[in-house]
């Protein structure tokens, strides 16, 4: 067996030992909960209505799969297959108007299960071949295939629902995504509104079919501004996300050994995420970008470990400093300074505090505690459906940069890394929810330094 295979097998064996050792970092893994236990649509609609009113927006149209999921509780088959457009969603500012999911008939059975809250649905296929495609004239759609079903047996309740839903969807199918969006906008009073879209190709698609009533503005940052404050169902998911992410990172660190490569560590983390029902998004071990200063891990050097994984589509973010073997005195001193900085910013957290104030306090605390100012940088950021779940400004709408103030039920982290090429790096980062008076940690708040 070559050395790389030996290391990989060693990594897997060490991970198995860590996962079942009974230590605090490797407690038995409980049953994996459902991704969205409440079954409710996740969108913060009151905040969406407020943001739209504030910026003169009549409605939202989403193509980004994260935003479609946020508005509709649905991850479409097209998204899973990484299609250019997995589906679309709409939300009108007027709460009396319906919201819509626009997707292909491939979703019919999943939606017919009605196992969660859903918006209205408009199904799409394509335009039947051989027609003149004139702007403004809706062509005849391709009638999708009906899956065969037995007529000589009793179908289950679910199978009966599939057959009925498939027939109804095929009878009313739109001849393409653009026509489906147009139907949704007409039925929700947005045919002539000012619409924020998270992909300006939506404007092009609608203009191509001659649907030119709305005014379109860039909306990706509008969605992020809405997503910053989480709903109760989102927070419930993110409690699992945060716990899983930290536990997977800890398990990977405890299984790390001298001689392993970054790829070995990446596989340790990936496996630990999968054990918990989470998906690895990104992992750093060593320096930003994931690379260790040496080709393999060595004793005594401080490594940044920054772990991001998702559960139920929601990201967690967790970071520590890893040292294999006895840490040198300067590493211990900087880890203490890192802990002081975390304590300092955590004590400040409450609604109304600005991101800039947290950033300044974190930098000052680490520098005062002995880390050179040139090695320190501090970044508060919201976390949710994306790793950085807040806008810096509303591009194309309001050029004023944001210095966000904390609000109750924001979920965020405060990055507290320090880095010197030639010395190494350290980090501390914990996921938390802002409460009325402080914060709720969404992962165990342990020491910034992990010694293995």
CSV table of C-alpha atoms in Angstrom, one decimal, residues 187-409:
chain,number,residue,atom,x,y,z
A,187,UNK,CA,-52.3,36.4,-11.0
A,188,UNK,CA,-50.6,38.3,-8.1
A,189,UNK,CA,-51.2,41.8,-9.3
A,190,UNK,CA,-47.6,42.4,-10.5
A,191,UNK,CA,-48.0,42.8,-14.2
A,192,UNK,CA,-46.9,46.4,-14.1
A,193,UNK,CA,-45.1,46.6,-10.8
A,194,UNK,CA,-41.5,47.5,-9.8
A,195,UNK,CA,-40.0,44.1,-9.2
A,196,UNK,CA,-36.7,43.1,-7.6
A,197,UNK,CA,-35.2,40.1,-9.3
A,198,UNK,CA,-32.2,38.1,-8.0
A,199,UNK,CA,-31.1,37.3,-11.6
A,200,UNK,CA,-31.5,40.0,-14.3
A,201,UNK,CA,-31.9,37.2,-16.9
A,202,UNK,CA,-35.5,37.1,-15.7
A,203,UNK,CA,-36.0,40.5,-17.3
A,204,UNK,CA,-34.5,39.2,-20.5
A,205,UNK,CA,-36.7,36.1,-20.5
A,206,UNK,CA,-39.9,38.1,-20.0
A,207,UNK,CA,-39.0,40.7,-22.7
A,208,UNK,CA,-38.3,37.8,-25.1
A,209,UNK,CA,-41.9,36.7,-24.9
A,210,UNK,CA,-43.2,40.3,-25.1
A,211,UNK,CA,-44.1,40.7,-21.4
A,212,UNK,CA,-42.9,44.2,-20.8
A,213,UNK,CA,-45.2,45.7,-18.2
A,214,UNK,CA,-43.0,45.5,-15.0
A,215,UNK,CA,-39.9,47.5,-14.2
A,216,UNK,CA,-37.0,45.4,-13.0
A,217,UNK,CA,-34.3,46.3,-10.4
A,218,UNK,CA,-31.4,44.1,-9.2
A,219,UNK,CA,-32.7,42.2,-6.1
A,220,UNK,CA,-30.0,39.8,-4.9
A,221,UNK,CA,-29.1,42.2,-2.1
A,222,UNK,CA,-32.7,42.8,-1.3
A,223,UNK,CA,-33.2,39.1,-0.6
A,224,UNK,CA,-30.1,39.1,1.6
A,225,UNK,CA,-31.4,42.1,3.5
A,226,UNK,CA,-34.6,40.2,4.2
A,227,UNK,CA,-32.8,37.0,5.1
A,228,UNK,CA,-30.7,38.6,7.7
A,229,UNK,CA,-33.4,38.2,10.4
A,230,UNK,CA,-34.4,34.6,10.9
A,231,UNK,CA,-37.9,33.1,11.5
A,232,UNK,CA,-38.5,30.5,14.2
A,233,UNK,CA,-38.4,27.6,11.7
A,234,UNK,CA,-35.0,28.9,10.4
A,235,UNK,CA,-33.6,29.2,13.9
A,236,UNK,CA,-34.7,25.6,14.7
A,237,UNK,CA,-32.8,24.4,11.7
A,238,UNK,CA,-29.8,26.5,12.5
A,239,UNK,CA,-29.5,25.0,16.0
A,240,UNK,CA,-29.0,21.6,14.4
A,241,UNK,CA,-26.7,23.2,11.8
A,242,UNK,CA,-24.5,24.8,14.4
A,243,UNK,CA,-24.2,21.8,16.6
A,244,UNK,CA,-23.5,19.4,13.7
A,245,UNK,CA,-20.9,21.7,12.1
A,246,UNK,CA,-18.9,22.2,15.4
A,247,UNK,CA,-19.1,18.5,16.3
A,248,UNK,CA,-17.9,17.5,12.8
A,249,UNK,CA,-15.0,20.0,13.0
A,250,UNK,CA,-14.0,18.7,16.4
A,251,UNK,CA,-14.1,15.1,15.3
A,252,UNK,CA,-11.9,15.8,12.3
A,253,UNK,CA,-9.4,17.8,14.5
A,254,UNK,CA,-9.3,15.0,17.1
A,255,UNK,CA,-8.5,12.5,14.3
A,256,UNK,CA,-5.7,14.6,12.7
A,257,UNK,CA,-2.2,13.2,13.0
A,258,UNK,CA,1.3,14.4,11.9
A,259,UNK,CA,2.0,13.3,8.3
A,260,UNK,CA,-1.6,13.7,7.1
A,261,UNK,CA,-2.3,16.0,4.1
A,262,UNK,CA,-4.9,18.7,3.8
A,263,UNK,CA,-6.9,16.3,1.6
A,264,UNK,CA,-6.9,13.8,4.4
A,265,UNK,CA,-8.3,16.4,6.8
A,266,UNK,CA,-10.9,17.4,4.3
A,267,UNK,CA,-12.1,13.8,4.0
A,268,UNK,CA,-12.2,13.5,7.8
A,269,UNK,CA,-14.5,16.5,8.0
A,270,UNK,CA,-16.6,15.4,5.0
A,271,UNK,CA,-17.2,12.0,6.6
A,272,UNK,CA,-18.0,13.6,10.0
A,273,UNK,CA,-20.5,15.9,8.4
A,274,UNK,CA,-22.2,13.0,6.5
A,275,UNK,CA,-22.5,11.0,9.8
A,276,UNK,CA,-24.7,13.8,11.1
A,277,UNK,CA,-26.8,14.4,8.0
A,278,UNK,CA,-24.9,17.6,7.1
A,279,UNK,CA,-23.1,18.5,3.8
A,280,UNK,CA,-19.6,19.8,3.8
A,281,UNK,CA,-19.3,23.2,2.2
A,282,UNK,CA,-15.8,24.4,2.9
A,283,UNK,CA,-12.9,23.5,5.3
A,284,UNK,CA,-9.7,25.2,6.1
A,285,UNK,CA,-6.8,23.5,7.9
A,286,UNK,CA,-3.6,25.6,8.0
A,287,UNK,CA,-4.0,28.8,6.1
A,288,UNK,CA,-6.8,30.6,4.2
A,289,UNK,CA,-7.6,28.5,1.1
A,290,UNK,CA,-7.2,25.3,3.1
A,291,UNK,CA,-3.5,24.8,2.5
A,292,UNK,CA,-1.0,23.9,5.3
A,293,UNK,CA,2.4,25.6,5.2
A,294,UNK,CA,4.1,22.2,4.7
A,295,UNK,CA,3.0,19.4,2.4
A,296,UNK,CA,1.9,17.4,5.5
A,297,UNK,CA,0.8,18.3,9.1
A,298,UNK,CA,3.7,18.7,11.6
A,299,UNK,CA,3.8,19.0,15.3
A,300,UNK,CA,3.9,22.3,17.1
A,301,UNK,CA,2.6,24.6,14.3
A,302,UNK,CA,-0.7,26.5,14.8
A,303,UNK,CA,-3.3,25.8,12.1
A,304,UNK,CA,-6.4,27.7,11.4
A,305,UNK,CA,-9.4,25.3,11.2
A,306,UNK,CA,-12.4,27.1,9.8
A,307,UNK,CA,-15.4,24.7,9.1
A,308,UNK,CA,-18.5,25.4,7.1
A,309,UNK,CA,-21.2,22.8,6.5
A,310,UNK,CA,-24.9,22.9,5.9
A,311,UNK,CA,-28.0,21.1,7.3
A,312,UNK,CA,-31.4,21.7,5.7
A,313,UNK,CA,-29.7,24.1,3.3
A,314,UNK,CA,-28.6,26.4,6.2
A,315,UNK,CA,-24.9,27.0,6.8
A,316,UNK,CA,-22.9,26.7,10.0
A,317,UNK,CA,-19.5,28.4,10.6
A,318,UNK,CA,-17.1,27.4,13.3
A,319,UNK,CA,-13.3,28.0,13.8
A,320,UNK,CA,-10.6,27.0,16.2
A,321,UNK,CA,-6.8,26.8,16.3
A,322,UNK,CA,-5.4,23.3,16.0
A,323,UNK,CA,-1.9,22.2,17.3
A,324,UNK,CA,-0.6,18.7,17.0
A,325,UNK,CA,1.6,18.0,20.1
A,326,UNK,CA,2.7,20.5,22.7
A,327,UNK,CA,1.9,24.1,21.7
A,328,UNK,CA,4.8,26.6,22.0
A,329,UNK,CA,4.5,29.5,24.5
A,330,UNK,CA,3.7,32.1,21.8
A,331,UNK,CA,0.9,29.9,20.5
A,332,UNK,CA,-0.6,29.6,24.0
A,333,UNK,CA,-0.3,33.4,24.5
A,334,UNK,CA,-2.0,34.2,21.2
A,335,UNK,CA,-4.8,31.7,22.0
A,336,UNK,CA,-5.4,33.4,25.3
A,337,UNK,CA,-5.6,36.8,23.5
A,338,UNK,CA,-8.1,35.2,21.0
A,339,UNK,CA,-10.3,34.0,23.9
A,340,UNK,CA,-10.2,37.5,25.5
A,341,UNK,CA,-11.3,39.0,22.1
A,342,UNK,CA,-14.2,36.5,21.9
A,343,UNK,CA,-15.3,37.3,25.5
A,344,UNK,CA,-15.1,41.0,24.7
A,345,UNK,CA,-17.3,41.0,21.6
A,346,UNK,CA,-19.7,38.5,23.1
A,347,UNK,CA,-20.3,40.8,26.1
A,348,UNK,CA,-21.2,43.5,23.6
A,349,UNK,CA,-23.8,41.6,21.6
A,350,UNK,CA,-27.3,42.9,21.8
A,351,UNK,CA,-29.8,44.6,19.4
A,352,UNK,CA,-28.6,48.0,18.2
A,353,UNK,CA,-24.9,47.4,18.3
A,354,UNK,CA,-23.2,48.1,15.0
A,355,UNK,CA,-21.0,45.6,13.1
A,356,UNK,CA,-18.3,48.3,13.0
A,357,UNK,CA,-18.3,48.5,16.8
A,358,UNK,CA,-17.8,44.7,17.1
A,359,UNK,CA,-15.0,44.8,14.6
A,360,UNK,CA,-13.2,47.6,16.4
A,361,UNK,CA,-13.6,46.0,19.8
A,362,UNK,CA,-12.3,42.6,18.6
A,363,UNK,CA,-9.2,44.1,17.0
A,364,UNK,CA,-8.4,46.2,20.0
A,365,UNK,CA,-8.8,43.3,22.4
A,366,UNK,CA,-6.4,41.0,20.5
A,367,UNK,CA,-3.8,43.8,20.0
A,368,UNK,CA,-4.0,44.8,23.7
A,369,UNK,CA,-3.6,41.2,24.7
A,370,UNK,CA,-0.4,40.9,22.7
A,371,UNK,CA,-1.1,39.9,19.0
A,372,UNK,CA,0.6,42.3,16.5
A,373,UNK,CA,-2.0,44.6,14.9
A,374,UNK,CA,-0.7,43.6,11.4
A,375,UNK,CA,-1.7,40.0,12.0
A,376,UNK,CA,-5.3,40.7,13.2
A,377,UNK,CA,-8.5,41.1,11.3
A,378,UNK,CA,-12.1,40.8,12.6
A,379,UNK,CA,-15.2,40.2,10.5
A,380,UNK,CA,-18.8,40.0,11.8
A,381,UNK,CA,-21.1,38.5,9.3
A,382,UNK,CA,-24.6,37.0,9.2
A,383,UNK,CA,-25.0,33.3,8.4
A,384,UNK,CA,-28.0,31.5,6.9
A,385,UNK,CA,-28.7,30.1,3.5
A,386,UNK,CA,-25.3,31.4,2.5
A,387,UNK,CA,-22.1,31.8,4.5
A,388,UNK,CA,-22.2,35.6,4.3
A,389,UNK,CA,-25.9,36.3,4.6
A,390,UNK,CA,-26.1,40.1,4.4
A,391,UNK,CA,-25.6,42.8,1.8
A,392,UNK,CA,-22.9,45.5,1.8
A,393,UNK,CA,-25.2,47.8,-0.2
A,394,UNK,CA,-28.3,47.5,-2.4
A,395,UNK,CA,-26.6,47.5,-5.8
A,396,UNK,CA,-28.7,49.4,-8.4
A,397,UNK,CA,-31.2,50.6,-5.7
A,398,UNK,CA,-29.3,52.4,-2.9
A,399,UNK,CA,-25.5,52.9,-3.1
A,400,UNK,CA,-25.2,53.8,0.6
A,401,UNK,CA,-22.9,51.2,2.3
A,402,UNK,CA,-24.5,49.3,5.3
A,403,UNK,CA,-23.1,49.3,8.7
A,404,UNK,CA,-25.6,46.9,10.0
A,405,UNK,CA,-27.0,47.0,13.5
A,406,UNK,CA,-27.7,43.8,15.3
A,407,UNK,CA,-31.4,42.8,15.5
A,408,UNK,CA,-33.1,40.1,17.5
A,409,UNK,CA,-33.0,36.8,15.7
